[in-house]
PDB file of C-alpha atoms in Angstrom:
ATOM      1  CA  MET H  10      54.526 134.523  83.717  1.00 70.00           C
ATOM      2  CA  ILE H  11      50.835 133.992  84.450  1.00 82.00           C
ATOM      3  CA  PHE H  12      50.849 132.182  87.783  1.00 91.00           C
ATOM      4  CA  MET H  13      53.832 133.776  89.535  1.00 93.00           C
ATOM      5  CA  PRO H  14      52.622 137.417  89.442  1.00 92.00           C
ATOM      6  CA  LEU H  15      49.182 136.286  90.615  1.00 94.00           C
ATOM      7  CA  PHE H  16      50.638 134.162  93.427  1.00 94.00           C
ATOM      8  CA  ALA H  17      52.826 137.088  94.513  1.00 94.00           C
ATOM      9  CA  TYR H  18      49.895 139.481  94.640  1.00 93.00           C
ATOM     10  CA  LEU H  19      47.669 137.039  96.563  1.00 95.00           C
ATOM     11  CA  LEU H  20      50.392 136.112  99.063  1.00 96.00           C
ATOM     12  CA  ALA H  21      51.315 139.740  99.699  1.00 93.00           C
ATOM     13  CA  ASN H  22      47.707 140.551 100.522  1.00 92.00           C
ATOM     14  CA  ALA H  23      47.104 137.385 102.551  1.00 94.00           C
ATOM     15  CA  LEU H  24      50.212 137.998 104.683  1.00 93.00           C
ATOM     16  CA  GLN H  25      49.546 141.754 104.855  1.00 91.00           C
ATOM     17  CA  LEU H  26      52.980 142.767 103.608  1.00 91.00           C
ATOM     18  CA  SER H  27      53.936 146.416 103.552  1.00 89.00           C
ATOM     19  CA  GLU H  28      53.515 148.327 100.308  1.00 88.00           C
ATOM     20  CA  ALA H  29      57.244 148.203  99.572  1.00 88.00           C
ATOM     21  CA  HIS H  30      57.494 144.461 100.192  1.00 91.00           C
ATOM     22  CA  THR H  31      54.355 143.839  98.127  1.00 91.00           C
ATOM     23  CA  ILE H  32      55.946 145.716  95.236  1.00 90.00           C
ATOM     24  CA  GLY H  33      59.134 143.678  95.587  1.00 90.00           C
ATOM     25  CA  LEU H  34      57.345 140.331  95.660  1.00 92.00           C
ATOM     26  CA  VAL H  35      55.189 141.205  92.646  1.00 92.00           C
ATOM     27  CA  LEU H  36      58.291 142.272  90.708  1.00 90.00           C
ATOM     28  CA  VAL H  37      59.801 138.857  91.427  1.00 92.00           C
ATOM     29  CA  GLY H  38      56.643 137.237  90.089  1.00 92.00           C
ATOM     30  CA  CYS H  39      56.724 139.376  86.943  1.00 88.00           C
ATOM     31  CA  SER H  40      60.339 138.480  86.167  1.00 86.00           C
ATOM     32  CA  ALA H  41      61.538 135.972  83.597  1.00 82.00           C
ATOM     33  CA  GLY H  42      62.862 132.531  84.463  1.00 82.00           C
ATOM     34  CA  GLY H  43      66.164 132.441  86.322  1.00 76.00           C
ATOM     35  CA  THR H  44      69.300 131.406  84.432  1.00 73.00           C
ATOM     36  CA  ALA H  45      70.419 129.175  87.334  1.00 80.00           C
ATOM     37  CA  SER H  46      67.374 127.023  86.561  1.00 86.00           C
ATOM     38  CA  ASN H  47      69.315 125.392  83.709  1.00 84.00           C
ATOM     39  CA  VAL H  48      71.927 124.059  86.144  1.00 84.00           C
ATOM     40  CA  ILE H  49      69.245 122.928  88.600  1.00 88.00           C
ATOM     41  CA  CYS H  50      67.426 121.178  85.749  1.00 90.00           C
ATOM     42  CA  TYR H  51      70.590 119.281  84.854  1.00 86.00           C
ATOM     43  CA  LEU H  52      71.047 118.211  88.471  1.00 87.00           C
ATOM     44  CA  ALA H  53      67.400 117.069  88.619  1.00 91.00           C
ATOM     45  CA  LYS H  54      67.721 114.932  85.457  1.00 89.00           C
ATOM     46  CA  GLY H  55      65.230 117.158  83.686  1.00 90.00           C
ATOM     47  CA  ASN H  56      65.057 118.126  80.022  1.00 92.00           C
ATOM     48  CA  VAL H  57      67.933 120.606  79.791  1.00 87.00           C
ATOM     49  CA  ALA H  58      67.168 121.589  76.188  1.00 86.00           C
ATOM     50  CA  LEU H  59      63.605 122.490  77.190  1.00 90.00           C
ATOM     51  CA  SER H  60      64.904 124.377  80.229  1.00 88.00           C
ATOM     52  CA  ILE H  61      67.201 126.511  78.082  1.00 85.00           C
ATOM     53  CA  LEU H  62      64.421 127.160  75.567  1.00 85.00           C
ATOM     54  CA  MET H  63      61.986 128.190  78.322  1.00 88.00           C
ATOM     55  CA  THR H  64      64.546 130.511  79.917  1.00 84.00           C
ATOM     56  CA  MET H  65      65.254 132.219  76.607  1.00 82.00           C
ATOM     57  CA  ALA H  66      61.558 132.468  75.705  1.00 85.00           C
ATOM     58  CA  SER H  67      60.526 133.899  79.077  1.00 84.00           C
ATOM     59  CA  THR H  68      63.370 136.430  78.964  1.00 80.00           C
ATOM     60  CA  LEU H  69      62.315 137.604  75.508  1.00 80.00           C
ATOM     61  CA  CYS H  70      58.653 137.774  76.577  1.00 84.00           C
ATOM     62  CA  ALA H  71      59.610 139.736  79.695  1.00 81.00           C
ATOM     63  CA  VAL H  72      60.508 142.733  77.544  1.00 78.00           C
ATOM     64  CA  ILE H  73      56.774 143.254  76.962  1.00 83.00           C
ATOM     65  CA  ALA H  74      55.262 141.253  79.816  1.00 84.00           C
ATOM     66  CA  MET H  75      57.069 142.886  82.756  1.00 82.00           C
ATOM     67  CA  PRO H  76      55.895 146.453  82.053  1.00 82.00           C
ATOM     68  CA  LEU H  77      52.369 145.172  81.373  1.00 85.00           C
ATOM     69  CA  LEU H  78      52.158 142.932  84.449  1.00 86.00           C
ATOM     70  CA  SER H  79      53.682 145.538  86.752  1.00 82.00           C
ATOM     71  CA  TYR H  80      51.056 148.003  85.570  1.00 84.00           C
ATOM     72  CA  ILE H  81      48.243 145.478  86.150  1.00 86.00           C
ATOM     73  CA  TYR H  82      49.335 144.552  89.679  1.00 87.00           C
ATOM     74  CA  LEU H  83      51.126 147.715  90.833  1.00 84.00           C
ATOM     75  CA  SER H  84      49.437 150.414  88.734  1.00 80.00           C
ATOM     76  CA  GLN H  85      52.910 151.505  87.671  1.00 73.00           C
ATOM     77  CA  SER H  86      54.807 150.317  84.623  1.00 67.00           C
ATOM     78  CA  VAL H  87      58.549 149.689  84.894  1.00 71.00           C
ATOM     79  CA  ALA H  88      60.937 149.990  81.969  1.00 70.00           C
ATOM     80  CA  VAL H  89      62.797 146.750  81.348  1.00 65.00           C
ATOM     81  CA  PRO H  90      66.528 147.065  80.495  1.00 66.00           C
ATOM     82  CA  VAL H  91      66.262 145.339  77.113  1.00 64.00           C
ATOM     83  CA  THR H  92      69.956 145.607  76.220  1.00 74.00           C
ATOM     84  CA  ASP H  93      71.037 144.086  79.535  1.00 70.00           C
ATOM     85  CA  MET H  94      68.538 141.247  79.174  1.00 61.00           C
ATOM     86  CA  MET H  95      69.715 140.443  75.647  1.00 68.00           C
ATOM     87  CA  ARG H  96      73.309 140.486  76.870  1.00 71.00           C
ATOM     88  CA  SER H  97      72.281 138.115  79.657  1.00 65.00           C
ATOM     89  CA  ILE H  98      70.769 135.681  77.152  1.00 61.00           C
ATOM     90  CA  LEU H  99      73.899 135.833  75.011  1.00 69.00           C
ATOM     91  CA  LEU H 100      76.475 135.424  77.786  1.00 68.00           C
ATOM     92  CA  ILE H 101      74.675 133.193  80.291  1.00 61.00           C
ATOM     93  CA  VAL H 102      72.485 131.012  78.066  1.00 61.00           C
ATOM     94  CA  PHE H 103      73.424 131.066  74.361  1.00 68.00           C
ATOM     95  CA  LEU H 104      77.234 131.219  74.608  1.00 74.00           C
ATOM     96  CA  PRO H 105      77.571 128.334  77.120  1.00 69.00           C
ATOM     97  CA  VAL H 106      75.241 126.167  74.989  1.00 65.00           C
ATOM     98  CA  VAL H 107      77.264 126.792  71.818  1.00 74.00           C
ATOM     99  CA  THR H 108      80.560 126.272  73.648  1.00 79.00           C
ATOM    100  CA  GLY H 109      79.346 123.097  75.334  1.00 67.00           C
ATOM    101  CA  THR H 110      78.024 121.688  72.061  1.00 68.00           C
ATOM    102  CA  ALA H 111      81.341 122.383  70.329  1.00 77.00           C
ATOM    103  CA  ILE H 112      83.377 120.821  73.147  1.00 73.00           C
ATOM    104  CA  ASN H 113      81.143 117.751  73.171  1.00 65.00           C
ATOM    105  CA  SER H 114      81.506 117.370  69.392  1.00 73.00           C
ATOM    106  CA  PHE H 115      85.312 117.348  69.524  1.00 72.00           C
ATOM    107  CA  LEU H 116      86.022 115.894  72.966  1.00 68.00           C
ATOM    108  CA  GLY H 117      82.880 113.902  73.734  1.00 62.00           C
ATOM    109  CA  ARG H 118      84.672 110.552  74.019  1.00 69.00           C
ATOM    110  CA  TYR H 119      87.066 111.996  76.611  1.00 68.00           C
ATOM    111  CA  LEU H 120      84.366 113.774  78.608  1.00 65.00           C
ATOM    112  CA  ILE H 121      82.577 110.479  79.266  1.00 65.00           C
ATOM    113  CA  ARG H 122      85.382 109.571  81.673  1.00 67.00           C
ATOM    114  CA  VAL H 123      84.717 112.580  83.900  1.00 61.00           C
ATOM    115  CA  GLN H 124      80.963 112.882  83.343  1.00 60.00           C
ATOM    116  CA  GLY H 125      80.282 111.695  86.875  1.00 60.00           C
ATOM    117  CA  LEU H 126      81.976 114.825  88.236  1.00 60.00           C
ATOM    118  CA  PHE H 127      79.648 117.250  86.431  1.00 61.00           C
ATOM    119  CA  PRO H 128      76.908 117.187  89.117  1.00 58.00           C
ATOM    120  CA  LEU H 129      79.558 118.002  91.751  1.00 62.00           C
ATOM    121  CA  PHE H 130      80.823 120.967  89.726  1.00 68.00           C
ATOM    122  CA  SER H 131      77.242 122.173  89.258  1.00 58.00           C
ATOM    123  CA  SER H 132      76.509 121.888  92.987  1.00 60.00           C
ATOM    124  CA  VAL H 133      79.648 123.845  93.856  1.00 70.00           C
ATOM    125  CA  ALA H 134      78.638 126.551  91.367  1.00 67.00           C
ATOM    126  CA  ILE H 135      75.194 126.876  92.974  1.00 61.00           C
ATOM    127  CA  ALA H 136      76.775 127.046  96.451  1.00 68.00           C
ATOM    128  CA  LEU H 137      79.048 129.859  95.258  1.00 74.00           C
ATOM    129  CA  ILE H 138      76.071 131.743  93.814  1.00 64.00           C
ATOM    130  CA  ILE H 139      74.256 131.528  97.162  1.00 64.00           C
ATOM    131  CA  ALA H 140      77.360 132.654  99.076  1.00 72.00           C
ATOM    132  CA  ILE H 141      77.866 135.652  96.792  1.00 71.00           C
ATOM    133  CA  ILE H 142      74.217 136.710  97.039  1.00 63.00           C
ATOM    134  CA  VAL H 143      74.298 136.480 100.844  1.00 65.00           C
ATOM    135  CA  ALA H 144      77.517 138.504 101.002  1.00 71.00           C
ATOM    136  CA  LEU H 145      76.151 141.229  98.730  1.00 67.00           C
ATOM    137  CA  ASN H 146      72.806 141.532 100.520  1.00 62.00           C
ATOM    138  CA  GLN H 147      73.606 140.872 104.187  1.00 67.00           C
ATOM    139  CA  HIS H 148      72.968 144.517 105.118  1.00 68.00           C
ATOM    140  CA  ASN H 149      69.399 144.222 103.818  1.00 64.00           C
ATOM    141  CA  PHE H 150      68.479 141.214 105.946  1.00 64.00           C
ATOM    142  CA  ALA H 151      68.312 143.261 109.155  1.00 65.00           C
ATOM    143  CA  SER H 152      64.839 144.406 108.081  1.00 65.00           C
ATOM    144  CA  LEU H 153      63.680 140.915 107.075  1.00 72.00           C
ATOM    145  CA  SER H 154      60.400 139.900 108.713  1.00 82.00           C
ATOM    146  CA  TRP H 155      58.881 136.444 109.073  1.00 89.00           C
ATOM    147  CA  ALA H 156      56.015 137.519 106.820  1.00 91.00           C
ATOM    148  CA  VAL H 157      58.394 138.399 103.974  1.00 91.00           C
ATOM    149  CA  LEU H 158      60.319 135.156 104.453  1.00 91.00           C
ATOM    150  CA  ALA H 159      57.085 133.135 104.440  1.00 94.00           C
ATOM    151  CA  ALA H 160      55.878 134.946 101.320  1.00 95.00           C
ATOM    152  CA  VAL H 161      59.127 134.218  99.472  1.00 94.00           C
ATOM    153  CA  VAL H 162      59.130 130.530 100.434  1.00 95.00           C
ATOM    154  CA  LEU H 163      55.445 130.023  99.599  1.00 96.00           C
ATOM    155  CA  HIS H 164      55.804 131.929  96.325  1.00 96.00           C
ATOM    156  CA  ASN H 165      58.590 129.623  95.201  1.00 95.00           C
ATOM    157  CA  MET H 166      56.833 126.466  96.405  1.00 96.00           C
ATOM    158  CA  LEU H 167      53.542 127.361  94.734  1.00 96.00           C
ATOM    159  CA  GLY H 168      55.333 128.024  91.457  1.00 95.00           C
ATOM    160  CA  MET H 169      57.205 124.734  91.560  1.00 96.00           C
ATOM    161  CA  GLY H 170      54.073 122.855  92.580  1.00 95.00           C
ATOM    162  CA  VAL H 171      51.904 124.246  89.786  1.00 95.00           C
ATOM    163  CA  GLY H 172      54.770 123.817  87.325  1.00 94.00           C
ATOM    164  CA  TYR H 173      55.002 120.125  88.195  1.00 96.00           C
ATOM    165  CA  PHE H 174      51.391 119.061  88.532  1.00 96.00           C
ATOM    166  CA  ILE H 175      49.894 120.762  85.462  1.00 96.00           C
ATOM    167  CA  PRO H 176      52.236 118.898  83.051  1.00 96.00           C
ATOM    168  CA  ARG H 177      51.624 115.742  85.109  1.00 95.00           C
ATOM    169  CA  LEU H 178      47.862 116.113  84.619  1.00 96.00           C
ATOM    170  CA  LEU H 179      48.512 116.569  80.892  1.00 95.00           C
ATOM    171  CA  LYS H 180      50.389 113.228  80.842  1.00 91.00           C
ATOM    172  CA  TYR H 181      53.866 114.583  80.121  1.00 94.00           C
ATOM    173  CA  ASP H 182      56.855 112.487  81.166  1.00 93.00           C
ATOM    174  CA  THR H 183      58.686 112.973  84.449  1.00 94.00           C
ATOM    175  CA  ALA H 184      61.646 114.850  82.948  1.00 94.00           C
ATOM    176  CA  ILE H 185      59.368 117.490  81.433  1.00 95.00           C
ATOM    177  CA  CYS H 186      57.348 117.819  84.664  1.00 96.00           C
ATOM    178  CA  ARG H 187      60.549 118.428  86.604  1.00 95.00           C
ATOM    179  CA  THR H 188      61.783 120.939  84.039  1.00 96.00           C
ATOM    180  CA  VAL H 189      58.590 122.999  83.977  1.00 95.00           C
ATOM    181  CA  SER H 190      58.446 122.924  87.781  1.00 95.00           C
ATOM    182  CA  ILE H 191      61.954 124.351  88.051  1.00 94.00           C
ATOM    183  CA  GLU H 192      61.412 126.932  85.309  1.00 93.00           C
ATOM    184  CA  VAL H 193      58.172 128.224  86.835  1.00 94.00           C
ATOM    185  CA  GLY H 194      59.414 128.279  90.425  1.00 92.00           C
ATOM    186  CA  MET H 195      62.805 129.895  89.772  1.00 90.00           C
ATOM    187  CA  GLN H 196      62.783 133.559  88.739  1.00 88.00           C
ATOM    188  CA  ASN H 197      65.289 136.137  87.536  1.00 83.00           C
ATOM    189  CA  SER H 198      65.074 137.790  90.931  1.00 81.00           C
ATOM    190  CA  GLY H 199      68.277 139.731  90.316  1.00 79.00           C
ATOM    191  CA  LEU H 200      66.389 141.742  87.703  1.00 79.00           C
ATOM    192  CA  SER H 201      63.554 142.383  90.159  1.00 83.00           C
ATOM    193  CA  VAL H 202      66.074 143.719  92.702  1.00 82.00           C
ATOM    194  CA  ALA H 203      67.562 146.092  90.122  1.00 80.00           C
ATOM    195  CA  LEU H 204      64.130 147.377  89.080  1.00 82.00           C
ATOM    196  CA  ALA H 205      62.969 147.741  92.694  1.00 84.00           C
ATOM    197  CA  MET H 206      66.039 149.812  93.540  1.00 80.00           C
ATOM    198  CA  LYS H 207      65.638 151.985  90.449  1.00 80.00           C
ATOM    199  CA  TYR H 208      61.891 152.663  90.540  1.00 80.00           C
ATOM    200  CA  PHE H 209      60.885 152.122  94.179  1.00 81.00           C
ATOM    201  CA  SER H 210      63.046 151.681  97.301  1.00 81.00           C
ATOM    202  CA  VAL H 211      65.643 149.561  99.080  1.00 79.00           C
ATOM    203  CA  ALA H 212      62.848 147.868 101.049  1.00 82.00           C
ATOM    204  CA  ALA H 213      61.166 146.855  97.789  1.00 85.00           C
ATOM    205  CA  ALA H 214      64.361 145.043  96.776  1.00 84.00           C
ATOM    206  CA  LEU H 215      64.332 142.799  99.871  1.00 87.00           C
ATOM    207  CA  PRO H 216      61.920 140.088  98.582  1.00 90.00           C
ATOM    208  CA  GLY H 217      63.992 139.742  95.409  1.00 88.00           C
ATOM    209  CA  ALA H 218      67.240 139.453  97.355  1.00 85.00           C
ATOM    210  CA  MET H 219      65.713 136.827  99.628  1.00 87.00           C
ATOM    211  CA  PHE H 220      64.201 134.965  96.682  1.00 90.00           C
ATOM    212  CA  SER H 221      67.638 134.843  95.011  1.00 85.00           C
ATOM    213  CA  ILE H 222      68.938 132.845  97.957  1.00 84.00           C
ATOM    214  CA  TRP H 223      65.899 130.714  98.646  1.00 89.00           C
ATOM    215  CA  HIS H 224      65.147 129.487  95.114  1.00 89.00           C
ATOM    216  CA  ASN H 225      68.718 128.226  94.735  1.00 86.00           C
ATOM    217  CA  ILE H 226      68.458 126.372  98.051  1.00 88.00           C
ATOM    218  CA  SER H 227      65.037 124.868  97.320  1.00 91.00           C
ATOM    219  CA  GLY H 228      65.986 124.102  93.714  1.00 90.00           C
ATOM    220  CA  SER H 229      69.193 122.333  94.731  1.00 88.00           C
ATOM    221  CA  THR H 230      67.380 120.365  97.429  1.00 90.00           C
ATOM    222  CA  ILE H 231      64.598 119.097  95.194  1.00 93.00           C
ATOM    223  CA  ALA H 232      67.072 118.432  92.362  1.00 91.00           C
ATOM    224  CA  SER H 233      69.121 116.244  94.699  1.00 87.00           C
ATOM    225  CA  TYR H 234      65.972 114.342  95.686  1.00 91.00           C
ATOM    226  CA  TRP H 235      64.812 113.863  92.088  1.00 93.00           C
ATOM    227  CA  ARG H 236      68.262 112.796  90.923  1.00 87.00           C
ATOM    228  CA  GLN H 237      68.157 109.830  93.302  1.00 86.00           C
ATOM    229  CA  LYS H 238      64.752 108.626  92.092  1.00 77.00           C
TER     230      LYS H 238
END
């Protein structure tokens, strides 16, 4: 939550985005890690336990960090929906972990037989997420400019790059480098869309909507590459 808001602010100014699109991109940068990052981390042969921990930690920190960072970069603080975020942690992160651990404890010896199918199921889930996001936001894409698209792509790539190379310089193993890369580059852009719509405008929600699609595509692509190495 240090690099991504800064990258968003610098990219928005470098590409001369409109005020609304600048707000939207900065809100993406201020958001917590995306919950889909845990699936991408699994596909990339990263450290899934670390991925889950980072997602939970960044979501908890976002309660304080998002209002503070939005005030620093946008001169306007936004109220974070704490109850919704806690519910998100419970339903999307904590509950699946507990359920999966319980299933593995009782049925682990049977699951080994179908373990090879898990990456396929995960890939299908990511594809469905992308399809749903596109369907829900297709009316917004009419106002999409090349500058906004470039900003979203570069924002994601810079986050993943910094997230990979800093742990690499610190001599961490490959699995951790991949995990941090995914966690830094993938954001809870759905939250940024909701906040943009509530406090700003429909145009401000566009970068978040685009980021929701792009980070799943880029994450899946790089996960597929890493999985083969």
